[in-house]
CSV table of C-alpha atoms (C1' of nucleotides) in Angstrom, one decimal:
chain,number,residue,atom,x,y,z
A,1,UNK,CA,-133.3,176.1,-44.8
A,2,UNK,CA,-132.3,175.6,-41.3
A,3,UNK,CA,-134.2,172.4,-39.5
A,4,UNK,CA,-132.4,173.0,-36.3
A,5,UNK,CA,-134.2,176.1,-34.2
A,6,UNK,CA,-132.3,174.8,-30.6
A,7,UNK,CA,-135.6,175.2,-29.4
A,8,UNK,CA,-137.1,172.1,-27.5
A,9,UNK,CA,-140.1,170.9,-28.4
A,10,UNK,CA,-142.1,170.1,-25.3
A,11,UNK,CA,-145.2,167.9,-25.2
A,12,UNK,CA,-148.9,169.9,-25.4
A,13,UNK,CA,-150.1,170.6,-21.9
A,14,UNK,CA,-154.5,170.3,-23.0
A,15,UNK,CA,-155.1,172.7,-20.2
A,16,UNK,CA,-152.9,174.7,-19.5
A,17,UNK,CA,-150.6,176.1,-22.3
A,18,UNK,CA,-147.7,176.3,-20.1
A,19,UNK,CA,-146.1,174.3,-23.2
A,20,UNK,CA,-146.6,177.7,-25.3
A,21,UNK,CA,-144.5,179.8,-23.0
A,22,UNK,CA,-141.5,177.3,-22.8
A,23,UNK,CA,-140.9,176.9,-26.3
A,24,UNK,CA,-140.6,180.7,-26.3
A,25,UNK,CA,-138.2,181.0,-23.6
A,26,UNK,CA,-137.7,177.3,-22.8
A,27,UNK,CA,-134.6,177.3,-25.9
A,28,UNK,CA,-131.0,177.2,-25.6
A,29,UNK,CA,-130.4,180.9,-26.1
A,30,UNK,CA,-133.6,182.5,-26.6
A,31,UNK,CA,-133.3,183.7,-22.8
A,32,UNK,CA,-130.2,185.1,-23.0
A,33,UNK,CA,-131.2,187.1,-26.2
A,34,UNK,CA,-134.5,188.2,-24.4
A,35,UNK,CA,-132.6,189.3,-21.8
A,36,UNK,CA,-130.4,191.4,-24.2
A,37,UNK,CA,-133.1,193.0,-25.4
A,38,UNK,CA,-135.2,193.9,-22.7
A,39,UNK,CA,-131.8,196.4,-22.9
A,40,UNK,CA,-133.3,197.5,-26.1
A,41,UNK,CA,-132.7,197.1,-29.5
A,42,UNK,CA,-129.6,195.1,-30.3
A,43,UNK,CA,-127.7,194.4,-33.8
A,44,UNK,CA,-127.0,190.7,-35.0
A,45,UNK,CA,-123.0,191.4,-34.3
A,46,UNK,CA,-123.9,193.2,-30.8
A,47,UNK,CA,-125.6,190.2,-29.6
A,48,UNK,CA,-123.2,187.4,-31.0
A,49,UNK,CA,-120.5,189.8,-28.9
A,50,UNK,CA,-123.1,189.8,-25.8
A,51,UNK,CA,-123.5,186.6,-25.9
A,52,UNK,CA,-120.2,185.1,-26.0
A,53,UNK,CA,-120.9,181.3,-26.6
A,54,UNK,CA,-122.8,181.8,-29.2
A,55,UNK,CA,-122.4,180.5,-32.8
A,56,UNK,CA,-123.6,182.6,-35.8
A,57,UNK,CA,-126.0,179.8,-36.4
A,58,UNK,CA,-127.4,179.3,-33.5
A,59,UNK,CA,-128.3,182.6,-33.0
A,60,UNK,CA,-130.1,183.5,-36.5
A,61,UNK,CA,-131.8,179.7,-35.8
A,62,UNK,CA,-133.3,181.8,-32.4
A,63,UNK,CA,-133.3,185.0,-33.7
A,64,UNK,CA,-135.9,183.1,-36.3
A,65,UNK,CA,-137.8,181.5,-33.8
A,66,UNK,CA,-138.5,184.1,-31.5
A,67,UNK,CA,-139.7,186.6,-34.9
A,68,UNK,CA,-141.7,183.4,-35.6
A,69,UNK,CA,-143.7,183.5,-32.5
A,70,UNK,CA,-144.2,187.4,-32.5
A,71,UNK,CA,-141.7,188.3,-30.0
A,72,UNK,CA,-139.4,190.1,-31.7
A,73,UNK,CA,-139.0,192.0,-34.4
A,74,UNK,CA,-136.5,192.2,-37.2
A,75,UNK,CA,-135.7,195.4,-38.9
A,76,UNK,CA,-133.3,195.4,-42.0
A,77,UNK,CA,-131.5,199.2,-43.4
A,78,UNK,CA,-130.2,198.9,-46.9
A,79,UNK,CA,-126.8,200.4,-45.8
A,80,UNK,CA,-123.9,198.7,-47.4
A,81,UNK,CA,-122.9,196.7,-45.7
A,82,UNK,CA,-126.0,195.9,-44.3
A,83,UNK,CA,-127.6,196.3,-41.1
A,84,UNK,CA,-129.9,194.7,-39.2
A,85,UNK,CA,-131.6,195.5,-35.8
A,86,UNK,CA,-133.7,193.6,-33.8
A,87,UNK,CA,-136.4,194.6,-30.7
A,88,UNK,CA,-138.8,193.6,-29.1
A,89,UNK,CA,-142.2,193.6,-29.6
A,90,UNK,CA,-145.1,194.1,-26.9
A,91,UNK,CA,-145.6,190.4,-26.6
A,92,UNK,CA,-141.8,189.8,-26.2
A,93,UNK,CA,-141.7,192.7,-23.5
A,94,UNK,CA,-144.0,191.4,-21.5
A,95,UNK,CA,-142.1,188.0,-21.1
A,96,UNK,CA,-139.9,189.9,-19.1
A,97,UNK,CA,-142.1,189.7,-15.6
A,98,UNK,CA,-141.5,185.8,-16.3
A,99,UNK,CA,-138.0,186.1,-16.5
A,100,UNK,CA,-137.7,188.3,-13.7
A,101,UNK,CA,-139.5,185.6,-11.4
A,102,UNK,CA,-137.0,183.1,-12.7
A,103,UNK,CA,-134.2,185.2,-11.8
A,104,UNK,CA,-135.5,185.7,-8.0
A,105,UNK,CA,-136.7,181.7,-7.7
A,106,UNK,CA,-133.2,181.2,-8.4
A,107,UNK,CA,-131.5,183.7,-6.4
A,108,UNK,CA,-133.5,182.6,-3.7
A,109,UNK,CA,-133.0,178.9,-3.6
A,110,UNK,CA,-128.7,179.0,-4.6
B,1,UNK,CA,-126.9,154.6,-14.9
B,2,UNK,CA,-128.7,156.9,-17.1
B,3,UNK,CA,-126.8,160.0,-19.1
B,4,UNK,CA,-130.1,161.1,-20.7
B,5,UNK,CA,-132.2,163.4,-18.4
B,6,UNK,CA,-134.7,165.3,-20.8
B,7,UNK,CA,-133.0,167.7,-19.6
B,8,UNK,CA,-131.9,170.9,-21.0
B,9,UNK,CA,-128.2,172.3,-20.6
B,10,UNK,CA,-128.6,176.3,-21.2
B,11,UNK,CA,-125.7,178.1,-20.9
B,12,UNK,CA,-124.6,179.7,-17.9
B,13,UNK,CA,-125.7,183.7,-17.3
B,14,UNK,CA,-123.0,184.9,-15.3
B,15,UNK,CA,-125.1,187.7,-13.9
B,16,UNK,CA,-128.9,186.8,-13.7
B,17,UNK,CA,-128.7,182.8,-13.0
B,18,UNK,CA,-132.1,182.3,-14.6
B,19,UNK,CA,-130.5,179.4,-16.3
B,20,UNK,CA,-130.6,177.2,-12.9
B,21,UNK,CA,-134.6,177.8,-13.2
B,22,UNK,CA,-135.0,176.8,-16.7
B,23,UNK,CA,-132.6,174.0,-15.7
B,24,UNK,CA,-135.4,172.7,-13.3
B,25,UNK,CA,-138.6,174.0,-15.6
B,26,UNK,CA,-136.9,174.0,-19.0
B,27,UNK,CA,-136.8,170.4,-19.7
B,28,UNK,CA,-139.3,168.3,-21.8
B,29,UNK,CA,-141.5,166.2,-18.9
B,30,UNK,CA,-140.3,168.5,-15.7
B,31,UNK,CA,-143.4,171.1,-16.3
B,32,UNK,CA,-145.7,168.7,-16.5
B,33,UNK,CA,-144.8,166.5,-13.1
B,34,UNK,CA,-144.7,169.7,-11.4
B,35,UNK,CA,-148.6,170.8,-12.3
B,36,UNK,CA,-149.3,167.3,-11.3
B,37,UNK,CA,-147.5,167.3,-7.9
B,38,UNK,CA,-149.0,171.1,-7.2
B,39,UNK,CA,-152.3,169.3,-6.5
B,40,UNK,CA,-150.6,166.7,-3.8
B,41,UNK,CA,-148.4,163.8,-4.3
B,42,UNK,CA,-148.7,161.3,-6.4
B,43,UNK,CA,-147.0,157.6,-7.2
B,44,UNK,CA,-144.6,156.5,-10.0
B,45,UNK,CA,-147.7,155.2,-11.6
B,46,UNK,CA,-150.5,157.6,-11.2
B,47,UNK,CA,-147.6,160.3,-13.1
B,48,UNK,CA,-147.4,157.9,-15.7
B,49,UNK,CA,-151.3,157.9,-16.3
B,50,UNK,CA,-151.6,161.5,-15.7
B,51,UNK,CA,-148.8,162.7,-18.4
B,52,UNK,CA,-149.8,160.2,-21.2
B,53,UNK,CA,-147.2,160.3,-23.6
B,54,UNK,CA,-144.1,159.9,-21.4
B,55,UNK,CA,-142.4,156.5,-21.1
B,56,UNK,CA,-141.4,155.0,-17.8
B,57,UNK,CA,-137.5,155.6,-18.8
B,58,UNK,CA,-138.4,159.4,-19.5
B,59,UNK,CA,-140.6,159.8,-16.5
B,60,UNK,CA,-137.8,157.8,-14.3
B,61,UNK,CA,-135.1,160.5,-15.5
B,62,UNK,CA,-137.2,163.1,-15.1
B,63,UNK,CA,-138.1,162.8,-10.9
B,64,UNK,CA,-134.8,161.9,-10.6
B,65,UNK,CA,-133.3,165.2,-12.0
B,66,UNK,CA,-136.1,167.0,-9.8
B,67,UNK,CA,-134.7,165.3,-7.0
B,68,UNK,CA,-131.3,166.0,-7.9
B,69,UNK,CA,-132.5,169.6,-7.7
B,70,UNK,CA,-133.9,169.7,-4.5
B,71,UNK,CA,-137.5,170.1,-6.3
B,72,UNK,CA,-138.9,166.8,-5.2
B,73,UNK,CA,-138.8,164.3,-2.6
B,74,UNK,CA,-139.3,160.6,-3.2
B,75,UNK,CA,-140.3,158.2,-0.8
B,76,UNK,CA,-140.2,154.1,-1.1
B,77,UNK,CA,-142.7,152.4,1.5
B,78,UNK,CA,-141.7,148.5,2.0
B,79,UNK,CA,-144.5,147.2,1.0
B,80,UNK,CA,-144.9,144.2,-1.7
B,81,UNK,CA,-144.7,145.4,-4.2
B,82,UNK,CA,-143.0,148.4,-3.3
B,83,UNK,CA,-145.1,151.7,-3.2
B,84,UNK,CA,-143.0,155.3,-4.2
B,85,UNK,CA,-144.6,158.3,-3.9
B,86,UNK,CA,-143.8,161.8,-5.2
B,87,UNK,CA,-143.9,165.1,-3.4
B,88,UNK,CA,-142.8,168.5,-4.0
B,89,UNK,CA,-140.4,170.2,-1.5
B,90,UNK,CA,-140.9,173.8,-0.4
B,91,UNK,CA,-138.8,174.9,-3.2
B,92,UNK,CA,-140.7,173.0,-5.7
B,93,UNK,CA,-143.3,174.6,-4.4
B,94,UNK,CA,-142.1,177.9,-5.1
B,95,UNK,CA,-142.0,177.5,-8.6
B,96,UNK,CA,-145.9,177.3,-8.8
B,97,UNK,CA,-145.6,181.2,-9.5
B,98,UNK,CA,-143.6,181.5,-12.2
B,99,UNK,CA,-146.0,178.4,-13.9
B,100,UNK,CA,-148.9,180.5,-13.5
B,101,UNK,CA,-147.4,183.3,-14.6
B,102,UNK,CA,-146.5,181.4,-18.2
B,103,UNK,CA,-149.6,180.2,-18.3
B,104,UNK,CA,-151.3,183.6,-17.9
B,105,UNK,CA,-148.5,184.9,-20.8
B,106,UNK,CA,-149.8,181.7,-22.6
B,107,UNK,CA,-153.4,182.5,-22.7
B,108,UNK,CA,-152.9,186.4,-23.6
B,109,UNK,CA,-151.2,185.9,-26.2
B,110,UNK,CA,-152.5,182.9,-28.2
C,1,DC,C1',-145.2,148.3,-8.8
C,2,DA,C1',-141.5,151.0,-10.1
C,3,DG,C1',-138.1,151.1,-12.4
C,4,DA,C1',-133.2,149.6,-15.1
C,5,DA,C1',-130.9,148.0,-19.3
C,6,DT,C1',-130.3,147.8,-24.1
C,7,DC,C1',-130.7,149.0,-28.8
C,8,DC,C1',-130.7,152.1,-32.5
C,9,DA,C1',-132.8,155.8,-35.3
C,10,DA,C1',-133.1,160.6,-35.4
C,11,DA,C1',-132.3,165.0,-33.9
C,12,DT,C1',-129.1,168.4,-32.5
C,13,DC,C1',-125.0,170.9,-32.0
C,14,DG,C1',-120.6,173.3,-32.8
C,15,DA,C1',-116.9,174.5,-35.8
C,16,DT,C1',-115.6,176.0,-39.9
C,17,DA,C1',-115.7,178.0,-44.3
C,18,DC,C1',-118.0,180.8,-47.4
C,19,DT,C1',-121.1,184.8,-49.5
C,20,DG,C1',-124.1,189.1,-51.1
D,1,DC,C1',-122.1,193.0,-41.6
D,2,DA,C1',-125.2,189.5,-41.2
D,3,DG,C1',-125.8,185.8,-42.2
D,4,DT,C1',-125.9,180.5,-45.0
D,5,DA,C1',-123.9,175.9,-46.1
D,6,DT,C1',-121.9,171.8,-45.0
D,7,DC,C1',-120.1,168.1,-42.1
D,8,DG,C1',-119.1,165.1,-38.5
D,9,DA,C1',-119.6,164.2,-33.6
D,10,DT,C1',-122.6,163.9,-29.9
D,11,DT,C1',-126.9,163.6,-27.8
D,12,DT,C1',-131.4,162.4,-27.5
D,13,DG,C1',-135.3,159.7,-27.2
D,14,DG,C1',-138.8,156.1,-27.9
D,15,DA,C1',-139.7,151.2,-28.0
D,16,DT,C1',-138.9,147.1,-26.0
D,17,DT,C1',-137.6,143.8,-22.7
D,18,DC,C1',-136.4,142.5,-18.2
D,19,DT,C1',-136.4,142.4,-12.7
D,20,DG,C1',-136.5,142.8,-7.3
DNA sequence: CAGAATCCAAATCGATACTG
DNA sequence: CAGTATCGATTTGGATTCTG
């Protein structure tokens, strides 16, 4: 059982929830998997290719995390070998207008 | 000189740079100076009673990364003892947005 | 008041090797 | 293919104490 989910664990915000978002998207790599997605649906080996600096165990510890919080969805076939696909759900899709904001806050302000 | 800023280092997304924002939003403490600064500025101390969990070295590192980022200005008035005060800079500004629009994403989904 | 310095426990991370 | 297990190195973070 993994302990480590690289996801940061931000203080409660009483009033605002703002705490809720960021430990969705707030993690390591859970934006750059987000991102791949938003694509579509993506296999475990497509996004450790995608995303190059990632370590098989840091992206199953986010791929974890982001299932855990309804964002995404894993889908297993019973091929041999196996294969496993994951997408997004409608609560993950609509993180995308966040990350799109993020993208042109930074664009703007380089 | 401090090496911990509660900071988050994401990795770099060659195409979409939404890892500078996260870089300014991402981390443990920046989120909630910035809510606090939306509503005016405010002094070392007054953050410190207004975020109550954070401790002066984490709240220190914190305004000083903001700074760093162009986010926040501080100010030191010579008076005894010395007064500092705290205010967001047009581009910290700008980020007020993309806080909302977590917080909206927040309160859908919960 | 606004922080800087120090200490040290705990959490985290990446690399590597291994498996159904 | 899609992970899991293990390990050591690094980072982190809170508490505490001190100062111009």
């Amino acid at each position: 059982m993994s302990v480590n989910n690289y996801i940061p664990k931000v203080p409660a915000c009483i009033d605002c929830n703002i705490e809720k978002t960021l430990n969705v998207i707030g993690g390591k790599w859970a934006f750059l998997v987000l991102r791949e997605l938003f694509g579509g649906k993506k296999r475990f080996g497509e996004l450790q290719r995608l995303i190059s600096a990632v370590s098989p165990r840091a992206l199953t510890s986010t791929l974890r995390h982001l299932e855990e919080q309804g964002v995404l969805e894993r889908h297993v076939f019973p091929t041999v070998p196996v294969t496993v696909e994951y997408s997004l759900t409608p609560k993950g899709v609509d993180l995308h207008q966040i990350l799109k904001e993020m993208k042109l806050w930074a664009a703007k302000w380089t």
